[in-house]
Short mmCIF file of C-alpha atoms and ligand atoms in Angstrom, two decimals:
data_model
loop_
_atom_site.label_atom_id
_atom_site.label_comp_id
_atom_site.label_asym_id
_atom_site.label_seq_id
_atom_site.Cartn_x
_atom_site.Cartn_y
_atom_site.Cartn_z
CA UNK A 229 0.00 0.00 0.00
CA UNK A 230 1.54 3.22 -0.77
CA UNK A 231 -0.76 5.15 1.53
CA UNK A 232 -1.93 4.51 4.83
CA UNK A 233 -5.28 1.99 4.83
CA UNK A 234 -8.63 4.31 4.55
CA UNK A 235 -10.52 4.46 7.60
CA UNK A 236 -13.85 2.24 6.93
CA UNK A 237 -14.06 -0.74 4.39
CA UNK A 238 -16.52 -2.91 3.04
CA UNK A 239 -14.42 -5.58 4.73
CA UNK A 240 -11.58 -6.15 6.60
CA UNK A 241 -9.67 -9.37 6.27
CA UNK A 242 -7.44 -10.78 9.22
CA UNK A 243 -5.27 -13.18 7.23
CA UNK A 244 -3.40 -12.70 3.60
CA UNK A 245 -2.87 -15.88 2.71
CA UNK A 246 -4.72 -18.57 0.84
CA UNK A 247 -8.04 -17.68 2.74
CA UNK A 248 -7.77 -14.34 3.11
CA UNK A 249 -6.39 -12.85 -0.07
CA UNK A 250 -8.70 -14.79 -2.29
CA UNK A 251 -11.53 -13.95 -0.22
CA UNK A 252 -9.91 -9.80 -0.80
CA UNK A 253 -9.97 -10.78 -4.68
CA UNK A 254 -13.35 -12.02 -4.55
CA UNK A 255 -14.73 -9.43 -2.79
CA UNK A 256 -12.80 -6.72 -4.53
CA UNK A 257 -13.69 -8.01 -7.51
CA UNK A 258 -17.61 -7.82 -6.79
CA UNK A 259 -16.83 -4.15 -6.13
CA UNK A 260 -16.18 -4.17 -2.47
CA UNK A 261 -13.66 -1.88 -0.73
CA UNK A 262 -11.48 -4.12 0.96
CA UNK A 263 -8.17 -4.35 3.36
CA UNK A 264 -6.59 -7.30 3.91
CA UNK A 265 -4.11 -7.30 7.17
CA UNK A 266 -1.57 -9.82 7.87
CA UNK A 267 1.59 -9.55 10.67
CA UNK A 268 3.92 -11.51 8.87
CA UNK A 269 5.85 -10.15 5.40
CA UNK A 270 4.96 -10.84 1.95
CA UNK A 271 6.25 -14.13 0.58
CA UNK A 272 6.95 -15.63 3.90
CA UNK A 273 6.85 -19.30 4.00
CA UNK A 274 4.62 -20.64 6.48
CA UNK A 275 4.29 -24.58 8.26
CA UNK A 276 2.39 -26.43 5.59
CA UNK A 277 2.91 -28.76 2.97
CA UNK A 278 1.85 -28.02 -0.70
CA UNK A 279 -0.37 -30.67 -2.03
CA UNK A 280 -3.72 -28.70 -4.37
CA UNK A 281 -6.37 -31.52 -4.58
CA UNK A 282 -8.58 -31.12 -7.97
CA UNK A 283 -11.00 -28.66 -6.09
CA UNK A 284 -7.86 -26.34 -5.39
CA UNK A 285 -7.13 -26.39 -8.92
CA UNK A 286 -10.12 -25.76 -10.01
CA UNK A 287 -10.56 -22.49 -7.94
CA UNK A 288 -7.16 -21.14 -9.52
CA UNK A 289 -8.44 -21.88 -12.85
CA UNK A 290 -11.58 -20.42 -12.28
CA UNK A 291 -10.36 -17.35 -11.23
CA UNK A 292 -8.32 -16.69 -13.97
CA UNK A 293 -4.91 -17.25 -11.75
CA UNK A 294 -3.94 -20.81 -12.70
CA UNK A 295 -1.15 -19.99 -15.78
CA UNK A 296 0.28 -17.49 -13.60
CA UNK A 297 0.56 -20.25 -10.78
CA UNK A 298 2.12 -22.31 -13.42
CA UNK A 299 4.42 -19.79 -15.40
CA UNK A 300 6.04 -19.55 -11.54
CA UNK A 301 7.56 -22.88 -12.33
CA UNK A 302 4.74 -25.17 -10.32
CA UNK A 303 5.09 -28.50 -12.06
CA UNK A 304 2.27 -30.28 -13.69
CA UNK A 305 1.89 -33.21 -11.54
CA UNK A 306 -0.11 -35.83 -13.97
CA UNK A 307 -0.90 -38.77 -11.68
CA UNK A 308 -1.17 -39.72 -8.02
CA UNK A 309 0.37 -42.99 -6.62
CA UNK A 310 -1.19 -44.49 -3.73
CA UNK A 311 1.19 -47.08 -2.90
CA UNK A 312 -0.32 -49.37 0.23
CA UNK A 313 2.42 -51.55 1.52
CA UNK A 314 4.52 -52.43 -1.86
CA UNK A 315 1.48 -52.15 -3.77
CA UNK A 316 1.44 -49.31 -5.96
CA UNK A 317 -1.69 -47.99 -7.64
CA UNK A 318 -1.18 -45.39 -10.21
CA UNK A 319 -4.38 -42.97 -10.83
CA UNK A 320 -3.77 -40.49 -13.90
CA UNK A 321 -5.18 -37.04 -13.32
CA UNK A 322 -8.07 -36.79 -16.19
CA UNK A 323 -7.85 -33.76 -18.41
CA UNK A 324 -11.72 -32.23 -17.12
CA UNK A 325 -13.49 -28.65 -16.61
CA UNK A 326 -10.41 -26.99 -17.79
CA UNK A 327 -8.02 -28.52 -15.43
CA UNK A 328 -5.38 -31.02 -17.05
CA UNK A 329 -2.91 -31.69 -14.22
CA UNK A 330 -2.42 -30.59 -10.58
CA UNK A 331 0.19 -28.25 -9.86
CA UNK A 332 1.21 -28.02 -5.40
CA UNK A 333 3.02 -24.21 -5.60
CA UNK A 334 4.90 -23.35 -2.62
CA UNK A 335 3.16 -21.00 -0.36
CA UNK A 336 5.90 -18.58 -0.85
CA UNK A 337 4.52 -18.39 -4.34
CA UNK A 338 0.65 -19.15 -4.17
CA UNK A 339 -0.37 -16.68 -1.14
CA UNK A 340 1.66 -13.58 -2.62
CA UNK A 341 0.46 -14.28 -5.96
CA UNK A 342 -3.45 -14.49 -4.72
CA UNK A 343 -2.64 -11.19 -2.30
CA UNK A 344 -1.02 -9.58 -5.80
CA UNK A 345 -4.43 -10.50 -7.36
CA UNK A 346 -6.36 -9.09 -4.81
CA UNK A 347 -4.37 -5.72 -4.90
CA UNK A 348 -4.96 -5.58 -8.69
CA UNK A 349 -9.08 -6.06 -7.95
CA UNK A 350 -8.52 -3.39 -6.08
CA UNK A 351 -8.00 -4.48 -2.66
CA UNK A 352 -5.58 -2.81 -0.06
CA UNK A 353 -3.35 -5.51 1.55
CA UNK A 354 -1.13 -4.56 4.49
CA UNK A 355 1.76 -6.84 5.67
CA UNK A 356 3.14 -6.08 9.23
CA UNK A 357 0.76 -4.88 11.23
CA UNK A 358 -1.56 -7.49 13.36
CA UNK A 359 -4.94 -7.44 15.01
CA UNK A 360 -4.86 -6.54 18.17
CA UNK A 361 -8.73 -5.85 19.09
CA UNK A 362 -12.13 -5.81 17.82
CA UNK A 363 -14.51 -2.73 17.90
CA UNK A 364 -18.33 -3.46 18.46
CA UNK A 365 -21.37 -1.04 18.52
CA UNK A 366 -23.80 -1.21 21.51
CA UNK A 367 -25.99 -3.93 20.23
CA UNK A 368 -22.42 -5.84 20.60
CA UNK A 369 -22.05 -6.33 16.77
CA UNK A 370 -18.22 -6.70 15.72
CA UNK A 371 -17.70 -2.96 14.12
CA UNK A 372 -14.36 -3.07 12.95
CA UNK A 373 -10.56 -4.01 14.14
CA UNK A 374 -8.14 -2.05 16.03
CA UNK A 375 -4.29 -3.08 14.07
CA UNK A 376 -1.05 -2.72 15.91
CA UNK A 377 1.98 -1.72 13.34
CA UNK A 378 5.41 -3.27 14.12
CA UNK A 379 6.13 0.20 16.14
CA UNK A 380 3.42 -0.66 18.48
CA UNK A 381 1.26 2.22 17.23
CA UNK A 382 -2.88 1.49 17.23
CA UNK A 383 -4.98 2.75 14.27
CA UNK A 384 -8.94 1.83 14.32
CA UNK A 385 -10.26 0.87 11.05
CA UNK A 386 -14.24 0.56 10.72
CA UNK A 387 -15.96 -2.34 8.75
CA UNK A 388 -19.04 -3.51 7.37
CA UNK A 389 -17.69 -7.24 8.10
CA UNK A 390 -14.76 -8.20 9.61
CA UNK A 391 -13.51 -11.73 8.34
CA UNK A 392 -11.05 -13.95 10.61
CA UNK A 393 -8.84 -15.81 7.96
CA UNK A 394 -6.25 -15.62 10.42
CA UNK A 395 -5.63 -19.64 11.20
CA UNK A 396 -5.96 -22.21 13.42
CA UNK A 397 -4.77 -19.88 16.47
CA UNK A 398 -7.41 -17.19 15.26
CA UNK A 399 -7.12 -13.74 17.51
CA UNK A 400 -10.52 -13.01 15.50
CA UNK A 401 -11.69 -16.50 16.48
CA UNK A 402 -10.88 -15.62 20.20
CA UNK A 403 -12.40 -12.59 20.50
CA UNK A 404 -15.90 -13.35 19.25
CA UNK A 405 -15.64 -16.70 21.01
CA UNK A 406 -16.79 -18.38 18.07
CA UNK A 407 -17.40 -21.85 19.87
CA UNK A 408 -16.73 -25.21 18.10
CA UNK A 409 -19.22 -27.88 17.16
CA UNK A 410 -17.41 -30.67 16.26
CA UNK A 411 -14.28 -31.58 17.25
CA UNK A 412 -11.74 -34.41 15.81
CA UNK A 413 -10.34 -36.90 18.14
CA UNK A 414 -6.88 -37.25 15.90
CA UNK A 415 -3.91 -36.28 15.01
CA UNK A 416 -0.72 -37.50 13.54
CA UNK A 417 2.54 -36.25 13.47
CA UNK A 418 4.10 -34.41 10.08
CA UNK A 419 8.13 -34.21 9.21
CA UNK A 420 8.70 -32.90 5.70
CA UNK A 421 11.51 -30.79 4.14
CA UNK A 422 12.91 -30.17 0.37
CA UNK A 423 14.96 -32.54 -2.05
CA UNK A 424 16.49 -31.25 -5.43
CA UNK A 425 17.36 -34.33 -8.04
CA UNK A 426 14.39 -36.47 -7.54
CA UNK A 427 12.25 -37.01 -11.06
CA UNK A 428 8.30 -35.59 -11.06
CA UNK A 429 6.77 -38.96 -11.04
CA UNK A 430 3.47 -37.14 -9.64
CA UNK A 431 2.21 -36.96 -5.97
CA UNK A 432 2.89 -40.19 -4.40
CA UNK A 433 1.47 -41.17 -1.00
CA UNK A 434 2.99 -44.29 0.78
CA UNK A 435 1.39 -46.29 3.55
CA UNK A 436 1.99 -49.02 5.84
CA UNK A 437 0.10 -49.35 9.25
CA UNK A 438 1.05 -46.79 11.72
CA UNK A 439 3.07 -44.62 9.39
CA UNK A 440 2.48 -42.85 5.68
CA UNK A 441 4.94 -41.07 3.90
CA UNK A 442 4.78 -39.03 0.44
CA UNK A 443 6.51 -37.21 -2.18
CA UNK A 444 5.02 -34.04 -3.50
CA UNK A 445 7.03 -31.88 -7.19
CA UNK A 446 6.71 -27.89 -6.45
CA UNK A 447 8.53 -25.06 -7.49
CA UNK A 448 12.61 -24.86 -8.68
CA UNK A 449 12.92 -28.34 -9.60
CA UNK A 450 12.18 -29.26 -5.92
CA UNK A 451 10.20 -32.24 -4.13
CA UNK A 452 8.56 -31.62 -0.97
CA UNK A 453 9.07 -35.26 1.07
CA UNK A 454 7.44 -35.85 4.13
CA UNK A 455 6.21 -38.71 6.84
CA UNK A 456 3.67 -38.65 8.90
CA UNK A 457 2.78 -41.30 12.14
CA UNK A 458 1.29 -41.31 15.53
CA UNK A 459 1.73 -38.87 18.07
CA UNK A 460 3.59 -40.88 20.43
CA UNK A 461 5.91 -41.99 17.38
CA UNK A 462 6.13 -38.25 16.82
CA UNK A 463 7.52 -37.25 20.70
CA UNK A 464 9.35 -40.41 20.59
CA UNK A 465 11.50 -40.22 17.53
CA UNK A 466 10.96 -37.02 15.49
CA UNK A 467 10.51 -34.43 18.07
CA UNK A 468 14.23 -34.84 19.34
CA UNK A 469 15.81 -35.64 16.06
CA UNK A 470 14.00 -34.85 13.39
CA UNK A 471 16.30 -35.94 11.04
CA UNK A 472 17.07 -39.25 12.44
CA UNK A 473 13.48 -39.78 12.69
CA UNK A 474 12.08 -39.00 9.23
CA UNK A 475 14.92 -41.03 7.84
CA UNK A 476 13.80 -43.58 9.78
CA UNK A 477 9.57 -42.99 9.38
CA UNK A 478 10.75 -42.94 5.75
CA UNK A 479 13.09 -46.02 4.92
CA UNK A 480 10.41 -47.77 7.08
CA UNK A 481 7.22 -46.74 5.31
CA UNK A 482 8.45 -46.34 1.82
CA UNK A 483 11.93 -47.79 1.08
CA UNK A 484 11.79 -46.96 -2.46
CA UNK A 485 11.46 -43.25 -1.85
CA UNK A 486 13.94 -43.79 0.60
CA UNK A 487 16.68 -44.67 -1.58
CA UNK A 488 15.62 -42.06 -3.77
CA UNK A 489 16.33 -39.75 -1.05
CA UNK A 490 19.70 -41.17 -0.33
CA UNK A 491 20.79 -39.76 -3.73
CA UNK A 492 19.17 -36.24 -3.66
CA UNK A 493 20.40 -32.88 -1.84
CA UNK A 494 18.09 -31.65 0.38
CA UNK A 495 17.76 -27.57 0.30
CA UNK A 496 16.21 -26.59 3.37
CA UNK A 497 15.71 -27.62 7.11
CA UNK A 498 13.51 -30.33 8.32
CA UNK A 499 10.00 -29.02 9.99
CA UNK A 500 7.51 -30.71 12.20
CA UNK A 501 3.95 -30.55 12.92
CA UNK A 502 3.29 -32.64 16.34
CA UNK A 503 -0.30 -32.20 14.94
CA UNK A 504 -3.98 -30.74 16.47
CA UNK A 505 -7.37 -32.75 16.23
CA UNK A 506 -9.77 -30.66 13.88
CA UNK A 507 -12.82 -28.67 14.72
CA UNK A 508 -15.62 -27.08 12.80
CA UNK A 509 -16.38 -23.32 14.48
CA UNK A 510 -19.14 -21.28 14.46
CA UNK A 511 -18.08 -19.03 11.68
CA UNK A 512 -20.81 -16.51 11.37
CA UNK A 513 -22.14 -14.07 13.70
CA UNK A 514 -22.87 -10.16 13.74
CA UNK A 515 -20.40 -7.90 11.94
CA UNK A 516 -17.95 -11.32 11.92
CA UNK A 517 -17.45 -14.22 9.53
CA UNK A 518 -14.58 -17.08 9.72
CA UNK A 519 -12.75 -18.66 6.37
CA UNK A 520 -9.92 -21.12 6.22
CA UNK A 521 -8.39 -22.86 8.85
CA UNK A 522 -9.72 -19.65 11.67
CA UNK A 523 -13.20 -21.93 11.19
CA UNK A 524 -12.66 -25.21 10.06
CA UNK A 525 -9.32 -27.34 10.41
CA UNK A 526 -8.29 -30.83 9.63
CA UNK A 527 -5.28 -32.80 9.74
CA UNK A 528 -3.13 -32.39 7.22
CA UNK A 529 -2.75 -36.83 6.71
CA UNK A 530 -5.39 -35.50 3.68
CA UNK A 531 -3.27 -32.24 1.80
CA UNK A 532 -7.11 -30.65 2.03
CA UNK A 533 -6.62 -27.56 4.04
CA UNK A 534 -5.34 -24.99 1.14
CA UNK A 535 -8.47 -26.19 -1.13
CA UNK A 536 -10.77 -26.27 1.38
CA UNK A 537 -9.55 -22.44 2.30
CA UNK A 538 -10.03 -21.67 -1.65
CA UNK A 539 -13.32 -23.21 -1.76
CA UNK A 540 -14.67 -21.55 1.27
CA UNK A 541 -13.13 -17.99 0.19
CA UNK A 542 -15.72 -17.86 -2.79
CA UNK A 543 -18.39 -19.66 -0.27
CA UNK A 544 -17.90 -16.72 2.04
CA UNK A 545 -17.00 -13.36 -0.58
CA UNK A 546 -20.63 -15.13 -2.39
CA UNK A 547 -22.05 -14.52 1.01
CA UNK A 548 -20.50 -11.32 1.93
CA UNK A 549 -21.68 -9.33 -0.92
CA UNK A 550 -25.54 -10.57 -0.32
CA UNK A 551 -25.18 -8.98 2.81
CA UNK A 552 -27.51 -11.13 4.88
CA UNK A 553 -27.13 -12.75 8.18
CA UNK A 554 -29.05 -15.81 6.21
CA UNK A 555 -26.35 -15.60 3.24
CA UNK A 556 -23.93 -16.27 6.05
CA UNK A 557 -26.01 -19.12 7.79
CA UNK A 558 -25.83 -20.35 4.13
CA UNK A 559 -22.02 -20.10 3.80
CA UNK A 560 -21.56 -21.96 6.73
CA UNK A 561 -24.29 -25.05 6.16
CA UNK A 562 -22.65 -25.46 2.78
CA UNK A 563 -19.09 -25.36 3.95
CA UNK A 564 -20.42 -27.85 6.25
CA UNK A 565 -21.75 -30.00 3.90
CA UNK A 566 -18.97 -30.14 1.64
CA UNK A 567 -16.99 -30.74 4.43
CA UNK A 568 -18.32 -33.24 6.94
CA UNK A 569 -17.40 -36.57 5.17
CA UNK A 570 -13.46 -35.19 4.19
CA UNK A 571 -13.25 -34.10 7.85
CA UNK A 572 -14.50 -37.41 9.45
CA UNK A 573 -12.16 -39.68 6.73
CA UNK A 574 -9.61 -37.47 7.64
CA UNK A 575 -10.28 -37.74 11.35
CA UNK A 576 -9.87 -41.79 10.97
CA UNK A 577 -7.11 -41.84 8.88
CA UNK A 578 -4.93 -39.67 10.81
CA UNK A 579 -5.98 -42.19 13.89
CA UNK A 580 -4.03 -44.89 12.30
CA UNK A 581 -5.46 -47.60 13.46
CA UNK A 582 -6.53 -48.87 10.07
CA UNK A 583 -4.96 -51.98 8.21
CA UNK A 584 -4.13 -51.49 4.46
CA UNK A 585 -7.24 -53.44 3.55
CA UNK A 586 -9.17 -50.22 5.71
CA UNK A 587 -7.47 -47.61 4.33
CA UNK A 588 -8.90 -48.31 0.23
CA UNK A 589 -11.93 -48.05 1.14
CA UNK A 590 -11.50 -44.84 3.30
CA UNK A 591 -9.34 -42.93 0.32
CA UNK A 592 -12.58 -44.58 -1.92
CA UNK A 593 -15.26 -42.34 0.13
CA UNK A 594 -12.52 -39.29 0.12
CA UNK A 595 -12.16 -39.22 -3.56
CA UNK A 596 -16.42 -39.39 -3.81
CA UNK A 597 -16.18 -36.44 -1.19
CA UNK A 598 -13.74 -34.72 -3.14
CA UNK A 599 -15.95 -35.61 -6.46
CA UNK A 600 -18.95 -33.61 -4.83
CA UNK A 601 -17.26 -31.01 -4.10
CA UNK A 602 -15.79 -30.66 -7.49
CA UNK A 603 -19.24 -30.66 -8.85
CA UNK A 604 -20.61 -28.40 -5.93
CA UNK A 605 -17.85 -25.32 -7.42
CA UNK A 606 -18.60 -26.43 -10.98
CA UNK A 607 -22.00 -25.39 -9.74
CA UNK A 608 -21.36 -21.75 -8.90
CA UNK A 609 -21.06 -20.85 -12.21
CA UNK A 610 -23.47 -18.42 -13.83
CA UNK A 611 -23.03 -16.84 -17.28
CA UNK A 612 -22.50 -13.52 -15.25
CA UNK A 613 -20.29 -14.66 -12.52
CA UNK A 614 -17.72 -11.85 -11.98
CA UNK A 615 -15.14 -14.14 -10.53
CA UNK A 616 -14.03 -15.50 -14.25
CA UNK A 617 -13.49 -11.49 -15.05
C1 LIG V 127 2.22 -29.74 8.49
C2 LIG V 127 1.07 -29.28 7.63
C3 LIG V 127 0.96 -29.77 6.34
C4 LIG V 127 -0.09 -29.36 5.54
N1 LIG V 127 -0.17 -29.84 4.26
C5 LIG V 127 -1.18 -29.45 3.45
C6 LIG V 127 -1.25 -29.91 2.09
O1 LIG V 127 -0.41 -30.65 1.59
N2 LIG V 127 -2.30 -29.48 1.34
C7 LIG V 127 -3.25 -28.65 1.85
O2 LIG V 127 -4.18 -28.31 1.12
N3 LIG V 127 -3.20 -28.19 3.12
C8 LIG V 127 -2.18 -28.57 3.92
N4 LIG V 127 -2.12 -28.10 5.20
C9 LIG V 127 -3.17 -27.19 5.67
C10 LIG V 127 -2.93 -25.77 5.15
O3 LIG V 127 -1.62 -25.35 5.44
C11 LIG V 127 -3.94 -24.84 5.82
O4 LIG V 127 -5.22 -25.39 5.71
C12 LIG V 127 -3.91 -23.46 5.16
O5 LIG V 127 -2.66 -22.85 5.36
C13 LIG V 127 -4.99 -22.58 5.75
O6 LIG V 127 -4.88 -21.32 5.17
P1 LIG V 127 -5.42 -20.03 5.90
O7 LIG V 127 -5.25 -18.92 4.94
O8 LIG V 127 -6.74 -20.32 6.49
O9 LIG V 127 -4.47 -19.84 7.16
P2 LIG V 127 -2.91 -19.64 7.27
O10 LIG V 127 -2.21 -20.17 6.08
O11 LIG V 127 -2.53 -20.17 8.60
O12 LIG V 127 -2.72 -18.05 7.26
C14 LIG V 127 -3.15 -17.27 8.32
C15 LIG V 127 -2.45 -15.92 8.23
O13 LIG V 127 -3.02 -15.09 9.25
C16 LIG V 127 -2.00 -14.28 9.78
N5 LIG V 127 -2.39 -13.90 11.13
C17 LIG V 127 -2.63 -14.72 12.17
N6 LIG V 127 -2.98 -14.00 13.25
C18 LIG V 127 -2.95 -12.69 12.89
C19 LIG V 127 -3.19 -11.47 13.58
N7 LIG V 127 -3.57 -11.44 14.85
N8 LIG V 127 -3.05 -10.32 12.88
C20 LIG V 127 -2.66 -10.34 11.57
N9 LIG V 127 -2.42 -11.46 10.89
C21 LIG V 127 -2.56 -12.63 11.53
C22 LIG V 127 -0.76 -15.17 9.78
O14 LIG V 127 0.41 -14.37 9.74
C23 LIG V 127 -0.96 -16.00 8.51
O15 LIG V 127 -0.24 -15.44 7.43
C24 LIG V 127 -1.06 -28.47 6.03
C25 LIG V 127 -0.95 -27.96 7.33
C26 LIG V 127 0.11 -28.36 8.13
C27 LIG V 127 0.23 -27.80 9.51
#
């Protein structure tokens, strides 16, 4: 921004990354004046791996933003391995609805390039500065966010809606005590880091009971590798040396990748998730709304999280600019709905307490979920639908 943010918006957006600025570019692009806040810097990486189910795709394409997210060097990935045990099972990625091949950008790529989009719609985006308190009228409805720069100076900024696409720790969550109502019992344990020299043979996910490993092609000629087990596993072997223990998690779970590994230089440090069972939050309520992870988290065992947040974000901006309480009951019922088989699937699978022969039929009902929702997005287009502009 090269001037200071105006003092009342449309909306206010706590969050610039893959919730937040595409909800800003949807919004902005209906017309809406909107800022879009976030305390950490452009580009900055952030704990997630990169994985964009068909759905994800799908949004980028829709939006008009999917050969920019490819001209960044995002690799087409053309088929997905599910390899249970030694068995491998190859599924191509079919050429459909104007997506021919998933693509898993790294987030210092995909968030700056949606909050870039945003700006261009005509959104303000501010990087630095984070929320510090919410304003309310007398009724109690939210009225707009008080932001505290880097110097530790307060500015007020007044909005019609304020929307908490601030993650899974969500200040804006907090605040309006936006209470969950339902609640995973799992969670498993992530590792990942980078490899250069390993070949694009597509996403591959590896499983054997108690442990699942995968290999996912992103930007610079890079592969994003990581493992994933139980929590105790996690403390036990990863948590102290993380190194040791993905090595191990790895040559254990999937010994081909393994020795693929062995021959590849990795380019950045090893990070770990000790994971966090999921909820579902209230995300609607009086001058408020939730998107992305701030109102609806899963584990990660499932890569959904990024387009789930790109879903919701045109759920939500859909919402916003009706302008009705009942738009944003309607938001939230179909979020739900999309949602509440991926989240329970997820919720098992990241139990691990499944054999091999349980897991098919669990990744069977994900890929029907994922189907629906698919054709739920497909749905949302209208032969005036601003969001192709
Ligand atoms: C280990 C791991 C692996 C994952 N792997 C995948 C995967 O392969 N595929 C997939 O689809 N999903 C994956 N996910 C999930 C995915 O990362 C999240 O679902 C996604 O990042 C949610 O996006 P978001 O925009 O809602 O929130 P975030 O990406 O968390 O962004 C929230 C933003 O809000 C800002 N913020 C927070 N508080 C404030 C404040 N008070 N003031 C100002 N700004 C604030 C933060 O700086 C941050 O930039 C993974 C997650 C983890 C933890």
């Amino acid at each position: 921004m090269e001037q200071g943010p105006k003092s009342h918006y449309d909306a206010v957006i706590i969050g610039a990354r893959c919730a937040g600025a595409a909800t800003a570019l949807l919004l902005a692009r209906r017309g809406l004046s909107v800022l879009a806040v976030d305390r950490d810097h452009r580009g900055a990486d952030t704990l997630s791996t990169l994985a964009l189910m068909r759905a994800g795709v799908l949004q980028l394409q829709r939006w008009n933003l999917l050969d920019e997210v490819r001209a960044s060097g995002a690799p087409a990935i053309r088929s997905t391995t599910f390899v249970y045990g030694d068995a491998p099972i190859t599924v191509p990625i079919k050429p459909r609805d104007g997506v021919d091949s998933l693509c898993s950008p790294r987030r210092t790529v995909l968030d700056p390039l949606l909050a870039d989009a945003a700006r261009f719609a005509g959104a303000d985006v501010l990087y630095g500065p984070r929320l510090s308190d919410l304003t309310r009228d007398a009724s109690g409805r939210v009225t707009g966010v008080v932001i505290e720069a880097r110097d530790g100076a307060l500015l007020e900024i007044g909005a019609g809606i304020v929307i908490g696409a601030d993650g899974m720790r969500s200040t804006v969550a907090r605040l309006v005590e936006a209470a969950p109502y339902h609640q995973g019992a799992h969670a498993c344990g992530t590792a990942y880091t980078y490899w250069s020299g390993l070949e694009n043979r597509g996403n591959r996910w590896h499983y054997r009971p108690g442990t699942s490993a995968g290999a996912i092609p992103t930007n610079d000629g890079n592969t994003l590798v990581f493992v994933a087990t139980t929590p105790a596993r996690f403390h036990a072997e990863l948590q102290g040396d993380m190194e040791a223990g993905f090595h191990s998690v790895l040559a254990e779970c999937a010994p081909g990748l393994a020795e693929e590994v062995s021959t590849a230089t990795r380019t950045e440090r090893y990070r770990g998730f000790p994971g966090m069972p999921g909820y579902m939050r209230q995300s609607h309520g009086p001058g408020w709304a939730l998107v992305g992870d701030a109102g609806y988290f899963k584990d990660p065992i499932t890569a959904h999280g990024i387009s789930d947040a790109l879903r919701d974000a045109e759920l939500l901006a859909r919402a916003v600019a009706q302008g009705s309480e009942a738009a944003l009951a309607e938001y939230q019922g179909t979020r739900d709905e999309l949602s509440r088989n991926l989240f329970d699937i997820t919720d098992e699978i990241a139990r691990f307490a499944w054999t091999l022969a349980e897991l098919e039929p669990l990744h069977k009902n994900l890929s029907k979920a994922m189907n629906h929702e698919v054709e739920a997005l497909l749905a949302l287009d209208g032969p005036t639908e601003p969001s192709r502009a």
